[in-house]
Coordinates of C-alpha atoms and ligand atoms in Angstrom, one line a residue:
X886 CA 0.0 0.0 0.0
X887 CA 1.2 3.5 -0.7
X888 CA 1.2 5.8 1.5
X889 CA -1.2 8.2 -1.2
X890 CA -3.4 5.9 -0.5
X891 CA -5.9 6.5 1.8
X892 CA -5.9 4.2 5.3
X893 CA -8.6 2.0 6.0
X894 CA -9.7 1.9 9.5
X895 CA -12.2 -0.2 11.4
X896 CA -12.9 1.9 14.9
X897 CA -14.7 -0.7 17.3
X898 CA -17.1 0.4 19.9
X899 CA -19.9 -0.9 22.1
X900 CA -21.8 2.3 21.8
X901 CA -22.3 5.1 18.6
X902 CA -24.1 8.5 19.5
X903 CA -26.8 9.2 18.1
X904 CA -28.3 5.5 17.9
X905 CA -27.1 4.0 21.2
X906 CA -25.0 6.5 24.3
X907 CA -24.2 5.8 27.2
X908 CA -21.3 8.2 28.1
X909 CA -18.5 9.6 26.1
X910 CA -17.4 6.6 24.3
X911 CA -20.5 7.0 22.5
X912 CA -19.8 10.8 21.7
X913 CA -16.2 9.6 20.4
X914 CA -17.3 6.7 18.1
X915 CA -20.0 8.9 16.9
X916 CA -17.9 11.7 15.7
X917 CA -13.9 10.4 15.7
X918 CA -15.3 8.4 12.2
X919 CA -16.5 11.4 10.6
X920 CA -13.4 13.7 11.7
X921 CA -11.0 11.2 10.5
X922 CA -12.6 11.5 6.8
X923 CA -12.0 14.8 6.9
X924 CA -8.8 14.6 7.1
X925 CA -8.1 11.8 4.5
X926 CA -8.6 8.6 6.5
X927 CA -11.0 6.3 5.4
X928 CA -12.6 5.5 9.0
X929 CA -15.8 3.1 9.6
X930 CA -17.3 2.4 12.6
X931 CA -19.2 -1.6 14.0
X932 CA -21.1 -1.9 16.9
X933 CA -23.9 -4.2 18.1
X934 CA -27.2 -3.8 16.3
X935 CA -28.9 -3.3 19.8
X936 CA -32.8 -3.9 19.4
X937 CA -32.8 0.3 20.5
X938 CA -31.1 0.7 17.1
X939 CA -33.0 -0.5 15.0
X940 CA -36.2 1.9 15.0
X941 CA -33.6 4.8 14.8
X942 CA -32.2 4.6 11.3
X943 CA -32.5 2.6 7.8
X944 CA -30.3 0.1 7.6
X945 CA -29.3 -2.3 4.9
X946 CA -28.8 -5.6 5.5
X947 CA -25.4 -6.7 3.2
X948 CA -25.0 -10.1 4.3
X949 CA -24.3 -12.8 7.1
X950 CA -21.7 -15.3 8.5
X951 CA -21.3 -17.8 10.7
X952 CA -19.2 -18.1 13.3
X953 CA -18.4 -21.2 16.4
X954 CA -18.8 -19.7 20.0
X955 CA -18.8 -22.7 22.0
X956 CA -20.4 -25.9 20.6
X957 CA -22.7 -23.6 18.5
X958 CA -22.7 -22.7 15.4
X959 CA -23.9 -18.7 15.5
X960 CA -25.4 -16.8 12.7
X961 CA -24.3 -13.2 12.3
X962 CA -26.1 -10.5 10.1
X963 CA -24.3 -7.5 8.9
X964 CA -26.1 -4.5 8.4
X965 CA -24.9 -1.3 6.6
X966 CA -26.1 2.2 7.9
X967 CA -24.8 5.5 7.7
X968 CA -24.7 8.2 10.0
X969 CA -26.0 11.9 9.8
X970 CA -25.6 13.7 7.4
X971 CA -21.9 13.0 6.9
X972 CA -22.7 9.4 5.8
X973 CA -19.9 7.8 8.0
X974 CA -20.4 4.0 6.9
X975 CA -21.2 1.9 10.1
X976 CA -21.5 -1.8 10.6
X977 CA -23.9 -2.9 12.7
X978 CA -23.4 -7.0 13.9
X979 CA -26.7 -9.2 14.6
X980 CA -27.5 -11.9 16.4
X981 CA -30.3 -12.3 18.9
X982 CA -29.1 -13.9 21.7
X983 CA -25.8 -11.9 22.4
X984 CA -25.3 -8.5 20.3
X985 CA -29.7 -7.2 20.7
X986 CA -29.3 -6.0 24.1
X987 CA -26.6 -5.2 27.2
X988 CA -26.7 -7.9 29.4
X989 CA -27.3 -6.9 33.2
X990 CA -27.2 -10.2 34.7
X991 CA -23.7 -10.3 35.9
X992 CA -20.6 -9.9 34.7
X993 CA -19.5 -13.0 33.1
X994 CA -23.1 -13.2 30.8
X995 CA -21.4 -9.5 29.9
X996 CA -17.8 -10.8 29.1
X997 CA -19.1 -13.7 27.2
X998 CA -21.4 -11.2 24.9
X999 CA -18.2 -9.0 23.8
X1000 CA -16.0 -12.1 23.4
X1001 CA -18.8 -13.1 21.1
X1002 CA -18.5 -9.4 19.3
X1003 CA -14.8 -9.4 19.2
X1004 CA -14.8 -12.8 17.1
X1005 CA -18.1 -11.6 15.4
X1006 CA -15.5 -8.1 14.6
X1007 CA -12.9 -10.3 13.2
X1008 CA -14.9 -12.5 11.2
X1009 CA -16.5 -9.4 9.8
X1010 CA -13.0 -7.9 8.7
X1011 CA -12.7 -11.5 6.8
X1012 CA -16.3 -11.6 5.6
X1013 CA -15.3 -8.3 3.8
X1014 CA -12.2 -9.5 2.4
X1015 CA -14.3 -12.3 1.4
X1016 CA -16.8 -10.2 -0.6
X1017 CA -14.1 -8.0 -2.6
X1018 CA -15.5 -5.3 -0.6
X1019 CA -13.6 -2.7 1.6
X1020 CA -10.5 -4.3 4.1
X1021 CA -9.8 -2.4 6.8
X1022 CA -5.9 -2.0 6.8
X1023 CA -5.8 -1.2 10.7
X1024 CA -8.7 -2.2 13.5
X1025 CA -9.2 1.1 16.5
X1026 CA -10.3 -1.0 19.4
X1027 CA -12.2 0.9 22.2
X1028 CA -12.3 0.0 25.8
X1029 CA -12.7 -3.3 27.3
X1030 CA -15.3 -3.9 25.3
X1031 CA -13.0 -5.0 22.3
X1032 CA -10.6 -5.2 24.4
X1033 CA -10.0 -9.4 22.7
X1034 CA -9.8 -8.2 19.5
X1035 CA -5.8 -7.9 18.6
X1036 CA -6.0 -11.3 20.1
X1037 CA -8.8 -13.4 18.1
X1038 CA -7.1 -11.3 14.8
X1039 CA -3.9 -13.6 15.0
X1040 CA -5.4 -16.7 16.4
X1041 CA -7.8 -16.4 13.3
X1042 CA -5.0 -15.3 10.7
X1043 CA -6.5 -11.9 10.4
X1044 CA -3.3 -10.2 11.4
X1045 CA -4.7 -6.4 10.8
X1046 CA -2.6 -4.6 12.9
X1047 CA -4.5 -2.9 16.1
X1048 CA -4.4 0.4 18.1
X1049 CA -6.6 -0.6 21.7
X1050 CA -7.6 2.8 23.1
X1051 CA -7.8 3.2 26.5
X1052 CA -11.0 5.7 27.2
X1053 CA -11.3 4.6 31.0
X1054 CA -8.5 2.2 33.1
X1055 CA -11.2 1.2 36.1
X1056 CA -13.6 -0.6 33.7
X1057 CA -11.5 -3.8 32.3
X1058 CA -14.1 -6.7 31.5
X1059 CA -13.1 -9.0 34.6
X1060 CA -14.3 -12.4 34.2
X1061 CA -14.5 -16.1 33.7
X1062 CA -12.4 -17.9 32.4
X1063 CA -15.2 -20.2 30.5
X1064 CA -15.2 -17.7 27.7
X1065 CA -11.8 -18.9 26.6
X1066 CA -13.3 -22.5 25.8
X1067 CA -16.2 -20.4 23.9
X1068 CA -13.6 -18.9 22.0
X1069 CA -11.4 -22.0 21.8
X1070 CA -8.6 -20.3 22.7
X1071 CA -5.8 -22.4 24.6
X1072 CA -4.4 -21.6 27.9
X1073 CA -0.8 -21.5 25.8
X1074 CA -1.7 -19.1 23.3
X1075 CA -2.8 -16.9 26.7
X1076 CA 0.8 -16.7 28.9
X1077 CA 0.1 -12.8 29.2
X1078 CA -3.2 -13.3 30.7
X1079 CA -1.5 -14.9 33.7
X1080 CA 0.2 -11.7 34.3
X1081 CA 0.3 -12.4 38.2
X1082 CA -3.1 -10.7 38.9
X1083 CA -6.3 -13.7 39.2
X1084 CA -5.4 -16.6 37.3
X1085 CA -8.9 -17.8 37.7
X1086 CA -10.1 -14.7 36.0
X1087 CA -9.8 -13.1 32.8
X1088 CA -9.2 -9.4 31.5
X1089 CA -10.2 -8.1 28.9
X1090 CA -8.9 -4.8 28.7
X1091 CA -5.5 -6.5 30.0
X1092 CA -5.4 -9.1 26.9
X1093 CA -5.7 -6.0 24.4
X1094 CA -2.7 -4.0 26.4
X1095 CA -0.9 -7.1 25.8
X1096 CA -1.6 -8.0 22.1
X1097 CA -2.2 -4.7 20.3
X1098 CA 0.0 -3.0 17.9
X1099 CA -0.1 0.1 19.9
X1100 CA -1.8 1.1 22.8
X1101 CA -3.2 5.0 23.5
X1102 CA -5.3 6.7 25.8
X1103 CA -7.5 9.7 25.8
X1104 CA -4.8 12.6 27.3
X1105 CA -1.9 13.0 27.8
X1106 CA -1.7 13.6 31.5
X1107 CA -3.7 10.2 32.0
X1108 CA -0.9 8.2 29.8
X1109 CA 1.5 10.1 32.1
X1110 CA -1.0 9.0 35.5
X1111 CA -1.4 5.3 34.0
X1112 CA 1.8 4.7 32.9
X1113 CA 3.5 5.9 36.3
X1114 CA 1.0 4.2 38.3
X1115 CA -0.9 6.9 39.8
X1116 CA -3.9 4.2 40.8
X1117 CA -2.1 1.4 42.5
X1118 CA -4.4 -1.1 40.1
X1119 CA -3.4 -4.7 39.2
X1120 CA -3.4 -3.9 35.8
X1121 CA -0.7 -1.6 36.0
X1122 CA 1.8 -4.7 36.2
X1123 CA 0.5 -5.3 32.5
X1124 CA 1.7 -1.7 31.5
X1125 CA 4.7 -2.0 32.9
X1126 CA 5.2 -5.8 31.3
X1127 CA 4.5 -4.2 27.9
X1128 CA 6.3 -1.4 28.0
X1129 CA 9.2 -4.2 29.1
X1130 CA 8.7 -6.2 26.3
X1131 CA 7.5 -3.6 23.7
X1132 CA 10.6 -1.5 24.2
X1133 CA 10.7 0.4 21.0
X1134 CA 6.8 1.1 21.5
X1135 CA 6.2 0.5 24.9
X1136 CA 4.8 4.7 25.4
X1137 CA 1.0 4.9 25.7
X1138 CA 0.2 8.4 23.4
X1139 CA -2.3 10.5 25.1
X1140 CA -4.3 12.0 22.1
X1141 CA -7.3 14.6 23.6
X1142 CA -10.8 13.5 22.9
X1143 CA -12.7 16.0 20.7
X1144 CA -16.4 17.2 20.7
X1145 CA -18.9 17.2 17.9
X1146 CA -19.2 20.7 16.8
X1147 CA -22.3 19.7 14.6
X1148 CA -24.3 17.8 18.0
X1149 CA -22.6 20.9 20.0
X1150 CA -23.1 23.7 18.9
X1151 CA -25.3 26.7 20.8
X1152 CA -25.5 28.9 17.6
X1153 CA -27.7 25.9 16.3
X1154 CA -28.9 24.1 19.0
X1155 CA -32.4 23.2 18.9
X1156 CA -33.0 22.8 22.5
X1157 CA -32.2 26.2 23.6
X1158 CA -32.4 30.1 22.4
X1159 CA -29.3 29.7 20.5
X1160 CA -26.5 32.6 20.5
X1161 CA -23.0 32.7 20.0
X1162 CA -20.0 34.7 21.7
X1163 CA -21.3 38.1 20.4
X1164 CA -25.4 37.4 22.4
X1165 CA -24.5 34.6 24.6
X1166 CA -25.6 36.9 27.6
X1167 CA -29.0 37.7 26.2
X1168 CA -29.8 34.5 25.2
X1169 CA -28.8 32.5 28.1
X1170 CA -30.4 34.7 30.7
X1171 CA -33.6 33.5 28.5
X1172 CA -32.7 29.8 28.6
X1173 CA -31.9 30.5 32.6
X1174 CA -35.0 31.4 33.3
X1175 CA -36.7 29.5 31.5
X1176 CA -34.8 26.5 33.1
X1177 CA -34.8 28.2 36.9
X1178 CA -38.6 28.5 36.0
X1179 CA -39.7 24.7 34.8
X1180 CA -37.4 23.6 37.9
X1181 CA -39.5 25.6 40.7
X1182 CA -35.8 27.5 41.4
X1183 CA -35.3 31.4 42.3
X1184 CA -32.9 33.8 40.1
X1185 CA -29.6 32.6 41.5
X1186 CA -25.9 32.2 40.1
X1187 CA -26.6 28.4 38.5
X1188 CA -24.1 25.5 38.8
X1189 CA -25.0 22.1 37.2
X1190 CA -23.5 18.7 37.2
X1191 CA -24.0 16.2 34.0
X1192 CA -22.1 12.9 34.3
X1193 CA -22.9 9.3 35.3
X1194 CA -23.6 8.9 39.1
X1195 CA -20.6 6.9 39.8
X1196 CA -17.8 7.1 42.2
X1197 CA -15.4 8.8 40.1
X1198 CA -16.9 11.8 39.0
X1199 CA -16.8 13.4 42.6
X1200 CA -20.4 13.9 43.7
X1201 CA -18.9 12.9 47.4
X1202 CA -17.3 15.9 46.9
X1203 CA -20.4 18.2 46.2
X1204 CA -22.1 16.3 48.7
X1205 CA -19.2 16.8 51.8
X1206 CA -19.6 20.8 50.6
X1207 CA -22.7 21.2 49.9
X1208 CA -24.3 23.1 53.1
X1209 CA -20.9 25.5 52.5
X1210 CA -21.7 26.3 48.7
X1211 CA -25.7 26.5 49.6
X1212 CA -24.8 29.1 52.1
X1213 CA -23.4 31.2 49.0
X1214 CA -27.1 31.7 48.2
X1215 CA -26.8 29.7 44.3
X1216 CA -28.8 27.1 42.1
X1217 CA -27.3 23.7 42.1
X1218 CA -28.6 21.4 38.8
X1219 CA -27.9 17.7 38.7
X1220 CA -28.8 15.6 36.2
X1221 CA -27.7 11.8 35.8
X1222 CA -27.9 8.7 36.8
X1223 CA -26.3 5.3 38.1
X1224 CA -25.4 4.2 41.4
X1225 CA -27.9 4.5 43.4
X1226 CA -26.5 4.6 47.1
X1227 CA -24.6 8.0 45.7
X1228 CA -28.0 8.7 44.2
X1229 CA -29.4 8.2 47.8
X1230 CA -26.6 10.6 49.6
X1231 CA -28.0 13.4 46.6
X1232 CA -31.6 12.9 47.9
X1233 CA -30.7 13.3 51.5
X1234 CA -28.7 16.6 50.3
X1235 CA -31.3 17.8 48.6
X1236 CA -33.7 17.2 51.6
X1237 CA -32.0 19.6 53.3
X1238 CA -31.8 22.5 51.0
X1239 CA -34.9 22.0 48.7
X1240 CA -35.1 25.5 47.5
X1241 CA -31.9 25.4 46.2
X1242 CA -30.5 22.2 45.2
X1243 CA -32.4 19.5 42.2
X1244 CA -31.9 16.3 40.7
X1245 CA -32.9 14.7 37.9
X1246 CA -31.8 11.3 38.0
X1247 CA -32.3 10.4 34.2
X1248 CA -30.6 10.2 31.2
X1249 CA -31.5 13.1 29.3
X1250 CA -30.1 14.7 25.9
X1251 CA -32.8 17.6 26.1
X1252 CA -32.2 18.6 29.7
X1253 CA -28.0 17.9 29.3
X1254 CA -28.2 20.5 25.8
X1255 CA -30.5 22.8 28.5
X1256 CA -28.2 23.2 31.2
X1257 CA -25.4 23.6 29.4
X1258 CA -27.1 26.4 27.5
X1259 CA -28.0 27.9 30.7
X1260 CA -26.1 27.1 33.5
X1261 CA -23.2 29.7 34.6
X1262 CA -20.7 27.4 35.6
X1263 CA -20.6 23.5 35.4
X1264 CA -19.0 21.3 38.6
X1265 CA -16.6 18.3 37.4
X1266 CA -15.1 17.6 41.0
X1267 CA -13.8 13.9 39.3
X1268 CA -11.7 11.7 41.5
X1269 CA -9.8 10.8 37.9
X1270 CA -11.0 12.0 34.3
X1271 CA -9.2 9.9 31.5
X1272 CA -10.4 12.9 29.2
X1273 CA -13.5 14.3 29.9
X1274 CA -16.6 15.8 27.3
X1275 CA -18.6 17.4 29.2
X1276 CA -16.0 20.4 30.5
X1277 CA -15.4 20.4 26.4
X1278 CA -19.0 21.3 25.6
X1279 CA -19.6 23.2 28.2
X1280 CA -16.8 25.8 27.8
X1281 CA -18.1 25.8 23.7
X1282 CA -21.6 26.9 25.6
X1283 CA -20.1 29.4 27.4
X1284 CA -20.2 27.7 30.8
X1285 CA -16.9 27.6 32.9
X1286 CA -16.0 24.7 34.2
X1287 CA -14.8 24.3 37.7
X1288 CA -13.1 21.1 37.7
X1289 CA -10.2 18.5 39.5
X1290 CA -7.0 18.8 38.5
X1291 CA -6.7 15.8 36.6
X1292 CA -5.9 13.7 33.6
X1293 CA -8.3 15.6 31.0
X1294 CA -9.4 18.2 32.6
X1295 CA -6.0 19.5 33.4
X1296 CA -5.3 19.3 30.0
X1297 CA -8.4 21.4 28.4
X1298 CA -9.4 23.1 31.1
X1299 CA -6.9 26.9 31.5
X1300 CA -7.0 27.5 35.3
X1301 CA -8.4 31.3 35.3
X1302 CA -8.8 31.9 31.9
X1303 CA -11.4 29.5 30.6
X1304 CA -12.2 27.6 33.5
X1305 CA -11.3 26.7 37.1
X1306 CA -8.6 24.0 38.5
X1307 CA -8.8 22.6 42.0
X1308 CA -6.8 20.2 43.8
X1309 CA -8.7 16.9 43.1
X1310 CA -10.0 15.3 46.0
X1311 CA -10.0 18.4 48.5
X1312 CA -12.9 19.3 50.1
X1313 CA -11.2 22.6 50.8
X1314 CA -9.8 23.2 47.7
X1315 CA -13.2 22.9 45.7
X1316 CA -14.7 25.5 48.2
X1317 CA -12.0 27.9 47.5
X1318 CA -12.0 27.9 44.3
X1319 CA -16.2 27.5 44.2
X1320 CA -15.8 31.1 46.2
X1321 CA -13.1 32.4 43.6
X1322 CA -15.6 31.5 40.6
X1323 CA -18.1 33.1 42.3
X1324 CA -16.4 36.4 43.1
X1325 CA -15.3 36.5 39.3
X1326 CA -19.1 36.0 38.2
X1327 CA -19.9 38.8 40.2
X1328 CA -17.1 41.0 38.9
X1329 CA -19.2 40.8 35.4
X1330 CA -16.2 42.1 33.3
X1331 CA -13.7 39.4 34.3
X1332 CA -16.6 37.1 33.6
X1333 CA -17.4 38.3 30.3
X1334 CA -14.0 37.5 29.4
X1335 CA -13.4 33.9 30.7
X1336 CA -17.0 32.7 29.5
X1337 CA -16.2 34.0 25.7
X1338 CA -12.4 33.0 26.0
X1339 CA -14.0 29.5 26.6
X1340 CA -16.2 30.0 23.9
X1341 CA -13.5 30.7 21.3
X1342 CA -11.5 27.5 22.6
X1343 CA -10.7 25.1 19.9
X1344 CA -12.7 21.4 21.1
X1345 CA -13.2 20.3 18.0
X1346 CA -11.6 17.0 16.4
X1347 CA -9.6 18.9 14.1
X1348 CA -6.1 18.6 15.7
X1349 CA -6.9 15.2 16.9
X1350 CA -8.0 13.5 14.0
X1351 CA -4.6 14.5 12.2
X1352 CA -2.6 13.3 15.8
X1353 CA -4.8 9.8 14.9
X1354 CA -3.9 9.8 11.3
X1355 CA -0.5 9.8 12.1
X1356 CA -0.1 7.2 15.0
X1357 CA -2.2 5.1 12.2
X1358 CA 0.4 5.2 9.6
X1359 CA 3.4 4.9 12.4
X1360 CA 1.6 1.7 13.4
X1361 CA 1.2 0.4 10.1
X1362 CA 4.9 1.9 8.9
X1363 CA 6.2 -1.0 12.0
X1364 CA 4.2 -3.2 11.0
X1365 CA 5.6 -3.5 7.3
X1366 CA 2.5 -3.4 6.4
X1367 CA 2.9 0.3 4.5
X1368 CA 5.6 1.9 2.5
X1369 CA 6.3 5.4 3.5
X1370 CA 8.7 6.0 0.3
Ligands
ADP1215 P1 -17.9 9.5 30.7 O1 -17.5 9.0 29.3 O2 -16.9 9.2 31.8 O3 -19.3 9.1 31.0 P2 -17.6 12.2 29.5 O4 -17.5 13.5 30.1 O5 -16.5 11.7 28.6 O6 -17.9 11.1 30.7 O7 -18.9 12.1 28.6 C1 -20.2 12.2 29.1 C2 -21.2 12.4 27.9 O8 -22.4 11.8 28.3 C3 -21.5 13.8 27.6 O9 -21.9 13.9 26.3 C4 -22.6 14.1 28.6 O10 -23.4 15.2 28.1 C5 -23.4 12.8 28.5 N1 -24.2 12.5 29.7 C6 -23.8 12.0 30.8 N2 -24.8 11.8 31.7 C7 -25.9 12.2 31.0 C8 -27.3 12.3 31.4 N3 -27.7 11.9 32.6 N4 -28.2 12.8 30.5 C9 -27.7 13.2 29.3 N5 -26.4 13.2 28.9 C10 -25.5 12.7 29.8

């Protein structure tokens, strides 16, 4: 292949925005594809075609294969859709029984469903082949979730080279063992995956540090916090065997998630009054009270939070402060969902300051576009943020974030000049620099600076796409498989 030629790229994902999101993964695999065509790449995406799929978009079906999980003999349908308006080509992979739905009946029914997808993934890069129709020349695994991909592409003579990217270290797809006799994958072809952690156990995310081409993560100052151990996690002693054994690649790159600047985008968005940086004020004093309004909430200086209820985005920390910031006399908005003992400590929060503190415990696109079009500043007090959307948008929407000093956020996020930095984790560091923001709002000219200094920030995928485009053709320049001359 020359390198005129434009790359091929399969990016693998277990969710796609718009048809199926979760969290940002499903942001990413929703626009990465598209900003990578932009700049030359030939980038497709393939997720499960989850039964919530399929009333969303037309879809044509191109074919099936077959494929041996276990002692069966599974039939897989592959579906062709597009997305948007951009006509990104996506593959969507059927089968009933383990790619229509998310199983939530423990973990191992969960590990045994994406071990199915990963084989369906590399079958499909054969099927392809198969067909005369487009080969991908590199696979873009994502998360756990494909996590057996680089993997299942030797054992099955695939050999596509693969760049795993690593979106969040705590989720790795822990799990039985069993799967490998689904798989029929020997214990020898495996040494890595008794890497000194739970023999009895198998990781998914650990098996693609081990066998892909390249391995990358979402910033740089989490490939710096991962790579140094900053969370004393098991899985660490798999980073630190690669890089052993991978010496001349061995560096996880930290390449900055971008937003979709057509999903994000106030001066079109049709949930709000939309404005850009020259009526943002105007127009989100409307959308304020419109929002203060429909939530039974006074005219107040309005914080939200937007994020999965979960341990590591920090609401302990909102929680532990919140009679202090209360006391400040502003709105607090939170909208998500998830754990529901955290969602329990919120409640008993909210108990105590009713008039000033509410929660929607949903998973809402209208409301999430709504605060961030109204809100004045937007908490992200995360324990540890591999990268981070929702700082992203809402600096683009003109609301500062005031957020943990921390993977991500630390690098998009200009302490003072778009945003606010805190040290992650301290009670008393939030509440400082909670007053801080506040003192700034009030000073209106300061403000007015930060919020359209955020504005003018550049989110967008532009610069990453291009920092993609080259780690793709550096993989594929080591692995022989391109000529760079
Ligand atoms: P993570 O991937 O860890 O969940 P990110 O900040 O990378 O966090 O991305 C979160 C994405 O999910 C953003 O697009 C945010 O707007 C969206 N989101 C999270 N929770 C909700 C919710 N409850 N309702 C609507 N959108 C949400």
């Amino acid at each position: 292949m020359k390198s005129r030629m434009k790359i091929k790229v399969l990016i693998v994902g277990y969710e796609i925005a718009p048809f199926y999101k979760c969290g940002g993964l499903g942001d990413v695999m929703g626009s990465l594809p598209k900003a990578l065509r932009q700049v030359g790449v030939d980038a497709r995406a393939v997720v499960p075609y989850y039964q919530e799929i399929s009333s969303k978009f037309e879809e044509k079906k191109i074919g099936e294969f077959h494929i041996h999980f276990g002692s069966k003999e599974e039939q897989v349908s592959v579906y062709e859709g597009f997305s948007s308006e951009k006509r990104v080509p996506i593959y969507f992979l059927s089968n009933r029984p383990n790619l229509s739905h998310i199983s939530h009946w423990g973990r191992n029914k969960k590990i045994d469903q994406f071990a199915f997808f990963d084989l369906a993934v590399v079958h499909l890069a054969q099927f392809l082949k198969n067909k005369g129709k487009w080969v991908p020349n590199l696979i873009h695994c994502n998360d756990w979730q494909s996590g057996l991909i680089p993997l299942l592409s030797r054992k099955h003579k695939l050999n596509t080279p693969t760049l795993l990217s690593i979106h969040n270290l705590a989720y790795q797809g822990w799990g039985s063992r069993n799967v490998l006799n689904l798989l029929h994958i020997k214990d020898e072809d495996l040494k890595e995956l008794k890497c000194g952690v739970k023999v009895s156990e198998i990781n998914l995310l650990g098996e693609g540090i081990m066998h892909a081409n390249f391995v990358s993560t979402v910033s740089k100052t989490y490939a710096f916090e991962i790579s140094n151990g900053e969370n004393r996690d098991p899985i660490h002693l798999l980073i630190q065997k690669r890089k052993k054994e991978r010496r001349e690649n061995g560096k996880i790159s930290g390449i900055l998630n971008g937003i979709d600047y057509d999903v994000w985008n106030p001066n079109s968005d049709r949930f709000i009054n939309q404005y850009d940086k020259n009526n943002w004020q105007a127009q989100k004093e409307k959308n304020k009270k419109e929002l203060l309004t429909s939530l039974g909430l006074d005219d107040r200086p309005t914080f939200c939070f937007i994020g999965r209820i979960d341990m590591q985005k920090g609401l302990d920390v909102i929680v532990k402060c919140a009679k202090r910031i209360v006391s400040l006399n502003i709105n607090l908005v939170i909208l998500g969902s998830g754990d529901p003992n955290i969602e329990r400590s919120i409640k008993r929060t909210i108990q105590k300051c009713p008039l000033q503190i509410k929660a929607e415990f949903v998973y809402s696109e209208e409301l999430a576009h709504k605060l961030y079009g109204s809100s004045d500043f937007i908490l992200v007090p995360s324990h540890y943020e591999p990268c981070g959307l929702i700082q992203m948008i809402a600096m683009r929407y003109g609301t500062l974030p005031i957020a943990s000093r921390t993977g991500g956020l630390k690098d998009s996020i200009k302490n003072n000049i778009n945003g606010f930095l805190f040290e992650k984790d301290s009670t008393r560091s939030f509440v400082k620099t909670f007053k801080k923001a506040l003192r700034i709002y009030q000073n209106s000219q300061k403000y007015k600076k930060m919020v359209e200094r955020a504005m003018s920030e550049d989110f967008s995928w532009r610069k990453s796409a291009r920092r993609y485009k080259k780690l793709y053709l550096e993989i594929l320049k080591k692995s022989s498989l391109i000529s760079l001359s």
